[in-house]
């Protein structure tokens, strides 16, 4: 057990960098439309970099309105002529093929994910890539069983789905979007985030190798403007968006009055609640996993810690000790716990919030480790003595920053945890099953983890309450947004 006293004796690990040479990144990527690589009509390309070294990795095309139109037309054509008519069992086979090919190329995908996104290789190798493959396997299984999923309801596909994803789980979010859309018989135009396009473009190569009929999946790159053109295209039937609450609201406004179906997975500010009967050591590990292991780059990150007063001192002391042992630095090193912040803009935003918290009078505590001089890094940070009114408690920071509040009663903590515009997820740590059920039934959050945190499975639905969005992804529920009955 690590205590603050012995944490200074943490082991020094020799560097264990993952080899990068098998990851094939082209110098330039075009748009993947109708099964082919197409030059953008804008003639513009933008750099994509590694946030841990600031090196340029490649440049990718910026899709304009014309390109979006081309991609939507390809998707429509593939939908009407091929995909809609194909027996569901055959559609399933293609999805399984994609899943297997992701597994086969998992090492390469993991390396590229960590290079382009900054997350530790351990995360991308052990979580992102296998879970993305699992997602395709899971939905591949549903393709020919829709009438069993929704008996007597005659489920039908919608048509063309425009899917826009963020930078925190680039390949996994692409899988979350594409797999259920294909399984339900829809075709897709997908746009990855501008800072992390590379694994989605690798997925396009995989899709090409799988001989998926041209136009069934189109992958285009660009900024918010490209996303807006996808949303506003008149021939799109369904929009699936994961990203910020601000952009989610914009999208909702811009499709008002149209017949487009929409799912939004937006921001979060999850409460991680520790009762005084909790297994404290496990809870501390869960807190660290919830906010630090992923640089806080998770919509469901456990960014607000609530500790019952009786154990607050112990939890904070153990948390500080554990933070001292975290290894921060090169995402390609297998020992690294906390990688790079995804972009310079995001680091500036986090640093701004650190100033806000201090100005609000909170006690700031950071790991004493040093951080690399190049690249975008932020030390794991605690804000002790936080209250509901503080901005750092109310607003999504999307970085390794944890606010700590204390509470006395279960009613008080439910009230405080729910008193926020978001409602994506929460965590609870206690020895008592009855307390778990009492609390989970009153939490206004889409997912509540009990005595664990940040666990995902393709069979389990995920989605928000309030400003965290609506619609569910994952599980049988994740099929519904892509169907009409
Ligand atoms: P984040 O803060 O996670 O980067 P954003 O909402 O800014 O969240 O970005 C998520 C995705 O939405 C990205 O792929 C981005 O390019 C896209 N996007 C940004 N602005 C718009 C917009 N106005 N319409 C549609 N998509 C957009």
CSV table of C-alpha atoms and ligand atoms in Angstrom, one decimal:
chain,number,residue,atom,x,y,z
A,1,UNK,CA,0.0,0.0,0.0
A,2,UNK,CA,1.4,3.4,-1.0
A,3,UNK,CA,1.1,6.1,1.7
A,4,UNK,CA,2.2,9.7,1.4
A,5,UNK,CA,5.2,8.7,3.6
A,6,UNK,CA,6.5,6.0,1.3
A,7,UNK,CA,5.4,7.4,-2.0
A,8,UNK,CA,8.7,9.2,-2.5
A,9,UNK,CA,10.2,5.7,-2.9
A,10,UNK,CA,8.2,5.0,-6.0
A,11,UNK,CA,10.1,2.8,-8.5
A,12,UNK,CA,11.9,4.2,-11.5
A,13,UNK,CA,11.0,2.2,-14.5
A,14,UNK,CA,13.3,1.9,-17.5
A,15,UNK,CA,11.7,3.4,-20.6
A,16,UNK,CA,9.6,0.8,-22.5
A,17,UNK,CA,8.6,2.5,-25.7
A,18,UNK,CA,6.3,0.8,-28.1
A,19,UNK,CA,7.9,0.4,-31.6
A,20,UNK,CA,6.4,2.8,-34.2
A,21,UNK,CA,7.9,1.5,-37.4
A,22,UNK,CA,5.0,-0.9,-38.2
A,23,UNK,CA,2.5,2.0,-38.2
A,24,UNK,CA,2.2,3.1,-41.8
A,25,UNK,CA,1.1,6.7,-42.0
A,26,UNK,CA,0.9,8.3,-45.5
A,27,UNK,CA,2.2,11.8,-46.0
A,28,UNK,CA,-1.2,13.0,-47.2
A,29,UNK,CA,-4.7,11.7,-47.0
A,30,UNK,CA,-7.6,12.4,-49.4
A,31,UNK,CA,-11.3,11.9,-48.7
A,32,UNK,CA,-12.8,8.4,-48.7
A,33,UNK,CA,-15.9,8.7,-50.9
A,34,UNK,CA,-17.7,6.0,-52.8
A,35,UNK,CA,-14.9,3.4,-52.0
A,36,UNK,CA,-12.2,5.6,-53.4
A,37,UNK,CA,-9.7,8.2,-52.3
A,38,UNK,CA,-10.8,11.6,-53.7
A,39,UNK,CA,-9.0,14.9,-53.8
A,40,UNK,CA,-11.0,17.7,-51.9
A,41,UNK,CA,-12.7,20.3,-54.1
A,42,UNK,CA,-11.3,22.9,-51.8
A,43,UNK,CA,-7.7,21.8,-52.8
A,44,UNK,CA,-6.9,22.4,-49.1
A,45,UNK,CA,-5.1,20.1,-46.7
A,46,UNK,CA,-4.3,20.7,-43.0
A,47,UNK,CA,-1.6,19.3,-40.8
A,48,UNK,CA,-2.3,16.6,-38.1
A,49,UNK,CA,0.3,16.4,-35.4
A,50,UNK,CA,1.3,14.4,-32.4
A,51,UNK,CA,0.4,16.3,-29.3
A,52,UNK,CA,3.2,14.7,-27.3
A,53,UNK,CA,6.0,15.8,-29.6
A,54,UNK,CA,4.3,18.5,-31.7
A,55,UNK,CA,5.7,16.7,-34.8
A,56,UNK,CA,3.7,16.7,-37.9
A,57,UNK,CA,2.4,13.2,-38.7
A,58,UNK,CA,0.5,13.8,-41.9
A,59,UNK,CA,-1.8,16.2,-43.7
A,60,UNK,CA,-5.4,15.5,-44.4
A,61,UNK,CA,-8.0,17.0,-46.8
A,62,UNK,CA,-10.4,19.7,-45.8
A,63,UNK,CA,-13.8,18.7,-47.2
A,64,UNK,CA,-16.0,21.6,-48.5
A,65,UNK,CA,-19.7,21.7,-49.2
A,66,UNK,CA,-19.2,20.1,-52.6
A,67,UNK,CA,-17.3,17.1,-51.1
A,68,UNK,CA,-20.0,16.7,-48.5
A,69,UNK,CA,-22.6,16.6,-51.2
A,70,UNK,CA,-20.5,14.0,-53.1
A,71,UNK,CA,-20.2,11.8,-50.0
A,72,UNK,CA,-24.0,12.1,-49.2
A,73,UNK,CA,-24.8,11.2,-52.8
A,74,UNK,CA,-22.5,8.2,-52.7
A,75,UNK,CA,-24.1,7.1,-49.5
A,76,UNK,CA,-27.7,7.6,-50.9
A,77,UNK,CA,-26.8,5.7,-54.0
A,78,UNK,CA,-25.3,2.8,-52.0
A,79,UNK,CA,-28.3,2.8,-49.8
A,80,UNK,CA,-30.9,2.6,-52.5
A,81,UNK,CA,-29.1,0.3,-54.9
A,82,UNK,CA,-27.2,-2.1,-52.6
A,83,UNK,CA,-27.2,-1.9,-48.9
A,84,UNK,CA,-31.0,-1.6,-48.3
A,85,UNK,CA,-31.6,-4.6,-50.6
A,86,UNK,CA,-28.9,-6.8,-49.3
A,87,UNK,CA,-30.0,-9.7,-47.1
A,88,UNK,CA,-29.4,-8.8,-43.5
A,89,UNK,CA,-27.2,-11.9,-43.0
A,90,UNK,CA,-24.9,-10.7,-45.7
A,91,UNK,CA,-24.7,-7.2,-44.2
A,92,UNK,CA,-23.7,-8.9,-40.9
A,93,UNK,CA,-20.8,-10.7,-42.6
A,94,UNK,CA,-19.3,-7.4,-43.8
A,95,UNK,CA,-19.5,-6.0,-40.2
A,96,UNK,CA,-17.8,-9.1,-38.8
A,97,UNK,CA,-15.1,-8.7,-41.4
A,98,UNK,CA,-14.4,-5.2,-40.3
A,99,UNK,CA,-14.3,-6.4,-36.7
A,100,UNK,CA,-11.8,-9.1,-37.5
A,101,UNK,CA,-9.6,-6.8,-39.6
A,102,UNK,CA,-9.5,-4.2,-36.7
A,103,UNK,CA,-8.2,-7.1,-34.5
A,104,UNK,CA,-5.6,-8.1,-37.1
A,105,UNK,CA,-4.3,-4.6,-37.3
A,106,UNK,CA,-4.8,-3.7,-33.7
A,107,UNK,CA,-1.1,-3.0,-33.0
A,108,UNK,CA,-0.8,-0.5,-35.8
A,109,UNK,CA,-4.1,1.1,-34.9
A,110,UNK,CA,-3.1,1.4,-31.2
A,111,UNK,CA,0.2,3.1,-32.1
A,112,UNK,CA,-1.5,5.6,-34.4
A,113,UNK,CA,-4.2,6.3,-31.9
A,114,UNK,CA,-1.6,7.2,-29.2
A,115,UNK,CA,0.6,9.1,-31.7
A,116,UNK,CA,-2.2,11.3,-33.0
A,117,UNK,CA,-4.3,11.6,-29.8
A,118,UNK,CA,-1.8,11.6,-27.0
A,119,UNK,CA,-3.3,8.9,-24.9
A,120,UNK,CA,-1.1,6.3,-23.3
A,121,UNK,CA,-0.4,3.2,-25.5
A,122,UNK,CA,-1.7,1.0,-22.6
A,123,UNK,CA,-5.1,2.7,-23.0
A,124,UNK,CA,-5.3,2.5,-26.8
A,125,UNK,CA,-3.8,-1.1,-26.9
A,126,UNK,CA,-5.9,-2.5,-24.0
A,127,UNK,CA,-9.1,-0.5,-24.3
A,128,UNK,CA,-9.8,1.6,-27.3
A,129,UNK,CA,-8.9,-0.8,-30.1
A,130,UNK,CA,-10.2,-4.0,-28.6
A,131,UNK,CA,-13.5,-2.3,-27.6
A,132,UNK,CA,-13.9,-0.9,-31.1
A,133,UNK,CA,-13.5,-4.4,-32.6
A,134,UNK,CA,-16.0,-5.7,-30.0
A,135,UNK,CA,-18.5,-3.1,-31.0
A,136,UNK,CA,-18.4,-4.3,-34.6
A,137,UNK,CA,-18.7,-7.9,-33.5
A,138,UNK,CA,-21.6,-7.1,-31.2
A,139,UNK,CA,-23.6,-5.2,-33.9
A,140,UNK,CA,-22.7,-7.6,-36.6
A,141,UNK,CA,-24.6,-10.1,-34.6
A,142,UNK,CA,-27.7,-8.0,-34.5
A,143,UNK,CA,-27.9,-7.4,-38.3
A,144,UNK,CA,-30.1,-10.4,-39.1
A,145,UNK,CA,-31.9,-10.4,-35.7
A,146,UNK,CA,-33.7,-7.1,-35.8
A,147,UNK,CA,-37.1,-8.7,-35.8
A,148,UNK,CA,-36.2,-10.5,-32.6
A,149,UNK,CA,-34.9,-7.3,-31.0
A,150,UNK,CA,-38.2,-5.5,-31.8
A,151,UNK,CA,-40.8,-8.3,-32.3
A,152,UNK,CA,-43.9,-7.4,-34.3
A,153,UNK,CA,-42.7,-3.9,-34.9
A,154,UNK,CA,-41.3,-4.3,-38.4
A,155,UNK,CA,-38.1,-2.2,-38.0
A,156,UNK,CA,-36.9,-0.4,-41.1
A,157,UNK,CA,-33.7,1.5,-41.8
A,158,UNK,CA,-33.7,5.3,-42.1
A,159,UNK,CA,-31.3,6.0,-45.1
A,160,UNK,CA,-28.2,8.1,-44.9
A,161,UNK,CA,-26.6,8.8,-41.5
A,162,UNK,CA,-24.2,11.8,-41.0
A,163,UNK,CA,-22.0,11.1,-38.1
A,164,UNK,CA,-19.7,13.6,-36.4
A,165,UNK,CA,-17.2,12.5,-33.7
A,166,UNK,CA,-14.8,14.1,-31.2
A,167,UNK,CA,-11.1,13.6,-30.5
A,168,UNK,CA,-11.1,11.7,-27.2
A,169,UNK,CA,-11.8,8.2,-28.5
A,170,UNK,CA,-11.3,8.5,-32.3
A,171,UNK,CA,-11.5,4.9,-33.4
A,172,UNK,CA,-13.9,3.8,-30.7
A,173,UNK,CA,-16.3,6.6,-31.4
A,174,UNK,CA,-16.2,5.8,-35.1
A,175,UNK,CA,-17.1,2.2,-34.2
A,176,UNK,CA,-19.9,3.4,-31.9
A,177,UNK,CA,-21.4,5.3,-34.8
A,178,UNK,CA,-20.7,3.1,-37.8
A,179,UNK,CA,-21.5,-0.4,-36.4
A,180,UNK,CA,-25.1,0.1,-35.4
A,181,UNK,CA,-25.8,2.2,-38.5
A,182,UNK,CA,-24.6,-0.6,-40.8
A,183,UNK,CA,-26.3,-3.3,-38.8
A,184,UNK,CA,-29.7,-1.6,-39.2
A,185,UNK,CA,-29.2,-1.2,-42.9
A,186,UNK,CA,-28.2,2.5,-43.1
A,187,UNK,CA,-25.3,4.0,-45.0
A,188,UNK,CA,-22.8,6.5,-43.5
A,189,UNK,CA,-20.9,9.7,-44.0
A,190,UNK,CA,-18.5,10.1,-41.0
A,191,UNK,CA,-16.3,12.9,-40.0
A,192,UNK,CA,-13.6,12.5,-37.3
A,193,UNK,CA,-12.4,15.4,-35.3
A,194,UNK,CA,-9.9,17.7,-36.9
A,195,UNK,CA,-7.2,16.9,-34.4
A,196,UNK,CA,-7.4,13.1,-34.6
A,197,UNK,CA,-8.3,12.0,-38.1
A,198,UNK,CA,-5.8,9.2,-38.6
A,199,UNK,CA,-7.4,6.1,-37.1
A,200,UNK,CA,-10.7,6.9,-38.9
A,201,UNK,CA,-8.7,7.1,-42.2
A,202,UNK,CA,-7.1,3.8,-41.3
A,203,UNK,CA,-10.5,2.4,-40.8
A,204,UNK,CA,-11.4,3.7,-44.3
A,205,UNK,CA,-8.5,1.5,-45.6
A,206,UNK,CA,-9.8,-1.4,-43.6
A,207,UNK,CA,-13.3,-0.9,-45.1
A,208,UNK,CA,-11.7,-0.8,-48.5
A,209,UNK,CA,-9.9,-4.1,-47.8
A,210,UNK,CA,-13.1,-5.6,-46.6
A,211,UNK,CA,-14.7,-5.0,-50.0
A,212,UNK,CA,-17.6,-3.2,-48.5
A,213,UNK,CA,-19.8,-2.0,-51.4
A,214,UNK,CA,-18.6,1.5,-52.5
A,215,UNK,CA,-20.5,4.4,-50.8
A,216,UNK,CA,-21.8,2.4,-47.8
A,217,UNK,CA,-19.2,4.1,-45.5
A,218,UNK,CA,-17.7,7.4,-46.5
A,219,UNK,CA,-15.1,9.1,-44.3
A,220,UNK,CA,-14.4,12.7,-44.8
A,221,UNK,CA,-12.1,15.1,-42.9
A,222,UNK,CA,-12.5,18.8,-42.0
A,223,UNK,CA,-13.3,21.3,-39.3
A,224,UNK,CA,-16.6,22.4,-37.8
A,225,UNK,CA,-17.7,23.9,-41.2
A,226,UNK,CA,-17.5,20.5,-42.8
A,227,UNK,CA,-19.6,19.1,-39.9
A,228,UNK,CA,-22.2,21.9,-40.3
A,229,UNK,CA,-22.4,21.1,-44.1
A,230,UNK,CA,-23.1,17.5,-43.2
A,231,UNK,CA,-25.8,18.5,-40.7
A,232,UNK,CA,-27.5,20.8,-43.1
A,233,UNK,CA,-27.4,18.6,-46.2
A,234,UNK,CA,-31.1,18.1,-47.2
A,235,UNK,CA,-30.6,14.4,-48.1
A,236,UNK,CA,-29.4,13.2,-44.7
A,237,UNK,CA,-31.9,11.3,-42.7
A,238,UNK,CA,-30.1,10.9,-39.4
A,239,UNK,CA,-27.5,12.8,-37.5
A,240,UNK,CA,-25.4,11.3,-34.7
A,241,UNK,CA,-23.1,13.7,-32.9
A,242,UNK,CA,-20.7,13.3,-30.0
A,243,UNK,CA,-19.0,16.5,-28.9
A,244,UNK,CA,-19.5,19.7,-27.0
A,245,UNK,CA,-22.8,20.8,-25.6
A,246,UNK,CA,-22.4,24.1,-27.5
A,247,UNK,CA,-22.2,22.5,-30.9
A,248,UNK,CA,-24.9,20.0,-29.9
A,249,UNK,CA,-27.2,22.9,-29.3
A,250,UNK,CA,-26.3,24.5,-32.6
A,251,UNK,CA,-27.1,21.3,-34.4
A,252,UNK,CA,-30.4,20.9,-32.7
A,253,UNK,CA,-31.3,24.5,-33.8
A,254,UNK,CA,-30.2,24.0,-37.3
A,255,UNK,CA,-32.3,20.9,-37.9
A,256,UNK,CA,-35.4,22.2,-36.2
A,257,UNK,CA,-38.4,21.7,-38.4
A,258,UNK,CA,-36.7,19.1,-40.6
A,259,UNK,CA,-37.5,15.4,-40.6
A,260,UNK,CA,-33.9,14.5,-39.6
A,261,UNK,CA,-33.5,12.1,-36.6
A,262,UNK,CA,-30.9,13.1,-34.1
A,263,UNK,CA,-28.9,11.7,-31.2
A,264,UNK,CA,-26.5,13.8,-29.2
A,265,UNK,CA,-23.9,12.7,-26.8
A,266,UNK,CA,-22.5,15.9,-25.2
A,267,UNK,CA,-20.6,17.1,-22.2
A,268,UNK,CA,-20.5,15.7,-18.7
A,269,UNK,CA,-19.4,16.6,-15.2
A,270,UNK,CA,-19.7,13.3,-13.4
A,271,UNK,CA,-20.0,12.9,-9.6
A,272,UNK,CA,-17.8,10.2,-8.1
A,273,UNK,CA,-19.3,9.6,-4.6
A,274,UNK,CA,-17.4,7.9,-1.8
A,275,UNK,CA,-19.3,6.9,1.4
A,276,UNK,CA,-17.5,6.3,4.6
A,277,UNK,CA,-18.2,2.6,4.4
A,278,UNK,CA,-16.4,2.3,1.0
A,279,UNK,CA,-13.4,0.2,0.4
A,280,UNK,CA,-11.1,3.3,0.5
A,281,UNK,CA,-8.1,1.9,-1.3
A,282,UNK,CA,-10.2,0.6,-4.3
A,283,UNK,CA,-12.1,3.9,-4.3
A,284,UNK,CA,-8.9,5.9,-4.6
A,285,UNK,CA,-7.8,3.7,-7.5
A,286,UNK,CA,-11.2,4.2,-9.1
A,287,UNK,CA,-11.0,8.0,-8.6
A,288,UNK,CA,-7.5,8.0,-10.3
A,289,UNK,CA,-8.8,5.8,-13.1
A,290,UNK,CA,-11.9,8.1,-13.5
A,291,UNK,CA,-10.1,11.4,-14.0
A,292,UNK,CA,-6.3,10.9,-14.4
A,293,UNK,CA,-5.6,7.8,-16.5
A,294,UNK,CA,-7.3,9.3,-19.5
A,295,UNK,CA,-6.0,12.9,-19.0
A,296,UNK,CA,-9.7,13.7,-18.1
A,297,UNK,CA,-10.5,13.5,-21.8
A,298,UNK,CA,-13.7,11.5,-21.3
A,299,UNK,CA,-17.2,13.0,-21.3
A,300,UNK,CA,-18.0,10.6,-18.4
A,301,UNK,CA,-14.8,11.4,-16.5
A,302,UNK,CA,-15.3,11.4,-12.7
A,303,UNK,CA,-14.4,15.1,-12.4
A,304,UNK,CA,-16.3,15.9,-9.2
A,305,UNK,CA,-15.4,13.9,-6.1
A,306,UNK,CA,-17.8,13.9,-3.2
A,307,UNK,CA,-16.4,12.3,-0.1
A,308,UNK,CA,-18.3,11.7,3.1
A,309,UNK,CA,-16.9,13.8,5.9
A,310,UNK,CA,-15.7,10.9,8.1
A,311,UNK,CA,-13.3,9.6,5.5
A,312,UNK,CA,-12.4,12.9,3.7
A,313,UNK,CA,-9.0,13.3,5.3
A,314,UNK,CA,-8.0,9.7,4.6
A,315,UNK,CA,-9.2,9.8,1.0
A,316,UNK,CA,-7.5,13.0,0.2
A,317,UNK,CA,-4.2,11.9,1.8
A,318,UNK,CA,-4.3,8.6,-0.1
A,319,UNK,CA,-5.2,10.3,-3.3
A,320,UNK,CA,-2.3,12.7,-3.0
A,321,UNK,CA,0.0,9.7,-2.3
A,322,UNK,CA,-1.3,7.8,-5.3
A,323,UNK,CA,-0.9,10.9,-7.6
A,324,UNK,CA,2.8,11.0,-6.7
A,325,UNK,CA,3.3,7.5,-8.2
A,326,UNK,CA,1.6,8.4,-11.5
A,327,UNK,CA,3.9,8.4,-14.5
A,328,UNK,CA,3.3,11.3,-16.8
A,329,UNK,CA,4.9,11.7,-20.2
A,330,UNK,CA,5.5,9.9,-23.5
A,331,UNK,CA,2.2,8.2,-24.6
A,332,UNK,CA,4.2,5.6,-26.5
A,333,UNK,CA,5.9,4.3,-23.3
A,334,UNK,CA,4.1,1.3,-21.8
A,335,UNK,CA,4.7,2.6,-18.3
A,336,UNK,CA,3.0,5.9,-18.8
A,337,UNK,CA,-0.2,6.4,-16.9
A,338,UNK,CA,-1.1,10.0,-18.0
A,339,UNK,CA,-0.3,11.0,-21.6
A,340,UNK,CA,-0.5,14.2,-23.5
A,341,UNK,CA,-3.4,16.7,-23.6
A,342,UNK,CA,-4.9,16.4,-27.1
A,343,UNK,CA,-4.2,19.9,-28.4
A,344,UNK,CA,-2.6,23.2,-27.6
A,345,UNK,CA,-6.1,24.8,-27.5
A,346,UNK,CA,-7.3,22.2,-25.0
A,347,UNK,CA,-4.2,22.7,-22.8
A,348,UNK,CA,-4.8,26.5,-22.8
A,349,UNK,CA,-8.4,25.9,-21.8
A,350,UNK,CA,-7.4,23.7,-18.9
A,351,UNK,CA,-4.7,26.1,-17.7
A,352,UNK,CA,-7.3,28.9,-17.8
A,353,UNK,CA,-9.6,26.8,-15.5
A,354,UNK,CA,-6.6,26.2,-13.2
A,355,UNK,CA,-6.3,30.0,-12.8
A,356,UNK,CA,-10.1,30.3,-12.3
A,357,UNK,CA,-10.1,27.8,-9.5
A,358,UNK,CA,-7.2,29.5,-7.7
A,359,UNK,CA,-8.9,32.9,-8.1
A,360,UNK,CA,-12.1,31.4,-6.7
A,361,UNK,CA,-10.1,30.6,-3.5
A,362,UNK,CA,-9.7,26.9,-3.8
A,363,UNK,CA,-6.6,25.0,-2.6
A,364,UNK,CA,-4.7,23.6,-5.6
A,365,UNK,CA,-2.7,20.5,-5.3
A,366,UNK,CA,-0.7,18.9,-8.2
A,367,UNK,CA,1.6,15.9,-8.5
A,368,UNK,CA,5.2,17.0,-7.9
A,369,UNK,CA,6.4,15.3,-11.1
A,370,UNK,CA,8.1,17.1,-13.9
A,371,UNK,CA,6.4,17.2,-17.3
A,372,UNK,CA,8.1,17.0,-20.7
A,373,UNK,CA,9.2,20.4,-22.1
A,374,UNK,CA,7.8,19.6,-25.6
A,375,UNK,CA,4.3,18.6,-26.2
A,376,UNK,CA,1.1,19.4,-24.4
A,377,UNK,CA,1.0,18.1,-20.8
A,378,UNK,CA,-0.8,18.9,-17.6
A,379,UNK,CA,-0.1,17.7,-14.1
A,380,UNK,CA,-2.9,15.8,-12.4
A,381,UNK,CA,-4.6,18.4,-10.2
A,382,UNK,CA,-6.9,18.5,-7.2
A,383,UNK,CA,-9.0,21.5,-6.2
A,384,UNK,CA,-9.7,20.9,-2.5
A,385,UNK,CA,-12.5,22.6,-0.6
A,386,UNK,CA,-14.8,23.1,-3.6
A,387,UNK,CA,-18.4,24.1,-3.4
A,388,UNK,CA,-21.4,23.9,-5.8
A,389,UNK,CA,-21.1,27.6,-6.7
A,390,UNK,CA,-17.5,27.4,-8.1
A,391,UNK,CA,-17.1,27.5,-11.8
A,392,UNK,CA,-14.6,24.7,-11.8
A,393,UNK,CA,-17.4,22.5,-10.2
A,394,UNK,CA,-20.1,23.6,-12.7
A,395,UNK,CA,-18.2,23.7,-16.0
A,396,UNK,CA,-16.7,20.9,-18.0
A,397,UNK,CA,-12.9,21.2,-18.0
A,398,UNK,CA,-12.0,18.1,-20.0
A,399,UNK,CA,-8.6,17.7,-18.3
A,400,UNK,CA,-7.0,15.9,-15.4
A,401,UNK,CA,-8.6,18.2,-12.8
A,402,UNK,CA,-10.6,16.9,-9.9
A,403,UNK,CA,-12.7,19.1,-7.6
A,404,UNK,CA,-13.3,17.7,-4.1
A,405,UNK,CA,-16.4,18.4,-2.0
A,406,UNK,CA,-17.5,16.8,1.2
A,407,UNK,CA,-21.0,15.7,2.4
A,408,UNK,CA,-22.7,14.3,5.4
A,409,UNK,CA,-25.9,12.6,4.3
A,410,UNK,CA,-27.1,10.6,1.2
A,411,UNK,CA,-29.8,13.2,0.6
A,412,UNK,CA,-27.3,16.0,0.5
A,413,UNK,CA,-25.0,14.3,-1.9
A,414,UNK,CA,-27.8,13.3,-4.3
A,415,UNK,CA,-29.0,16.9,-4.3
A,416,UNK,CA,-25.5,18.2,-5.0
A,417,UNK,CA,-24.5,15.6,-7.5
A,418,UNK,CA,-27.7,16.3,-9.5
A,419,UNK,CA,-27.5,20.0,-9.2
A,420,UNK,CA,-25.6,20.6,-12.5
A,421,UNK,CA,-26.7,21.1,-16.1
A,422,UNK,CA,-25.1,17.7,-17.1
A,423,UNK,CA,-26.1,14.1,-16.5
A,424,UNK,CA,-24.0,11.6,-18.3
A,425,UNK,CA,-22.5,9.4,-15.7
A,426,UNK,CA,-21.7,9.0,-12.0
A,427,UNK,CA,-19.9,6.6,-9.6
A,428,UNK,CA,-20.7,5.4,-6.1
A,429,UNK,CA,-18.4,3.7,-3.6
A,430,UNK,CA,-20.0,1.9,-0.6
A,431,UNK,CA,-20.2,-1.4,1.1
A,432,UNK,CA,-24.0,-1.4,1.1
A,433,UNK,CA,-26.0,-2.7,-1.8
A,434,UNK,CA,-29.1,-0.9,-0.5
A,435,UNK,CA,-27.3,2.4,-0.6
A,436,UNK,CA,-26.2,1.7,-4.2
A,437,UNK,CA,-29.8,1.1,-5.3
A,438,UNK,CA,-31.2,4.0,-3.4
A,439,UNK,CA,-28.6,6.4,-4.9
A,440,UNK,CA,-28.6,5.0,-8.5
A,441,UNK,CA,-32.4,5.3,-8.7
A,442,UNK,CA,-32.2,9.0,-7.8
A,443,UNK,CA,-29.2,10.0,-9.8
A,444,UNK,CA,-30.1,11.9,-13.0
A,445,UNK,CA,-27.3,10.3,-15.0
A,446,UNK,CA,-27.3,7.9,-17.9
A,447,UNK,CA,-24.7,5.5,-16.4
A,448,UNK,CA,-23.9,5.0,-12.7
A,449,UNK,CA,-21.0,2.7,-11.9
A,450,UNK,CA,-20.9,1.1,-8.5
A,451,UNK,CA,-17.6,0.3,-6.8
A,452,UNK,CA,-15.9,0.7,-10.2
A,453,UNK,CA,-15.5,3.4,-12.8
A,454,UNK,CA,-15.2,3.9,-16.5
A,455,UNK,CA,-16.2,0.4,-17.5
A,456,UNK,CA,-17.6,-0.1,-21.0
A,457,UNK,CA,-19.2,-2.9,-22.8
A,458,UNK,CA,-20.8,-2.9,-26.3
A,459,UNK,CA,-23.9,-4.6,-24.8
A,460,UNK,CA,-24.6,-1.8,-22.4
A,461,UNK,CA,-26.4,1.4,-23.5
A,462,UNK,CA,-24.7,4.7,-22.9
A,463,UNK,CA,-26.1,8.2,-23.1
A,464,UNK,CA,-27.1,11.3,-21.1
A,465,UNK,CA,-29.7,13.2,-19.3
A,466,UNK,CA,-30.3,17.0,-19.5
A,467,UNK,CA,-27.5,18.9,-21.3
A,468,UNK,CA,-25.5,15.7,-21.8
A,469,UNK,CA,-27.7,14.9,-24.7
A,470,UNK,CA,-30.3,12.2,-25.6
A,471,UNK,CA,-30.4,8.9,-27.4
A,472,UNK,CA,-28.5,5.8,-26.4
A,473,UNK,CA,-25.5,4.2,-28.0
A,474,UNK,CA,-24.5,0.6,-27.3
A,475,UNK,CA,-26.7,-2.4,-26.5
A,476,UNK,CA,-30.1,-3.1,-28.0
A,477,UNK,CA,-31.0,0.5,-27.3
A,478,UNK,CA,-28.3,1.7,-29.6
A,479,UNK,CA,-30.1,0.1,-32.6
A,480,UNK,CA,-33.2,2.3,-32.1
A,481,UNK,CA,-31.9,5.7,-33.2
A,482,UNK,CA,-31.2,4.1,-36.6
A,483,UNK,CA,-34.6,2.6,-37.2
A,484,UNK,CA,-38.1,3.6,-37.9
A,485,UNK,CA,-41.0,1.5,-36.8
B,1,LIG,P1,-14.8,19.1,-28.7
B,1,LIG,O1,-14.8,20.2,-27.7
B,1,LIG,O2,-15.0,17.7,-28.1
B,1,LIG,O3,-13.7,19.3,-29.7
B,1,LIG,P2,-16.6,20.0,-30.7
B,1,LIG,O4,-18.1,20.0,-30.5
B,1,LIG,O5,-16.0,21.3,-30.9
B,1,LIG,O6,-16.1,19.2,-29.4
B,1,LIG,O7,-16.2,19.0,-31.8
B,1,LIG,C1,-16.8,17.7,-32.0
B,1,LIG,C2,-16.9,17.5,-33.5
B,1,LIG,O8,-17.9,18.4,-34.0
B,1,LIG,C3,-15.7,17.7,-34.3
B,1,LIG,O9,-15.6,16.7,-35.3
B,1,LIG,C4,-15.9,19.1,-34.9
B,1,LIG,O10,-15.2,19.2,-36.1
B,1,LIG,C5,-17.4,19.1,-35.1
B,1,LIG,N1,-18.0,20.4,-35.2
B,1,LIG,C6,-17.6,21.6,-34.7
B,1,LIG,N2,-18.5,22.6,-35.0
B,1,LIG,C7,-19.5,22.0,-35.7
B,1,LIG,C8,-20.7,22.5,-36.2
B,1,LIG,N3,-21.1,23.8,-36.1
B,1,LIG,N4,-21.5,21.7,-36.9
B,1,LIG,C9,-21.2,20.4,-36.9
B,1,LIG,N5,-20.1,19.8,-36.5
B,1,LIG,C10,-19.2,20.6,-35.8
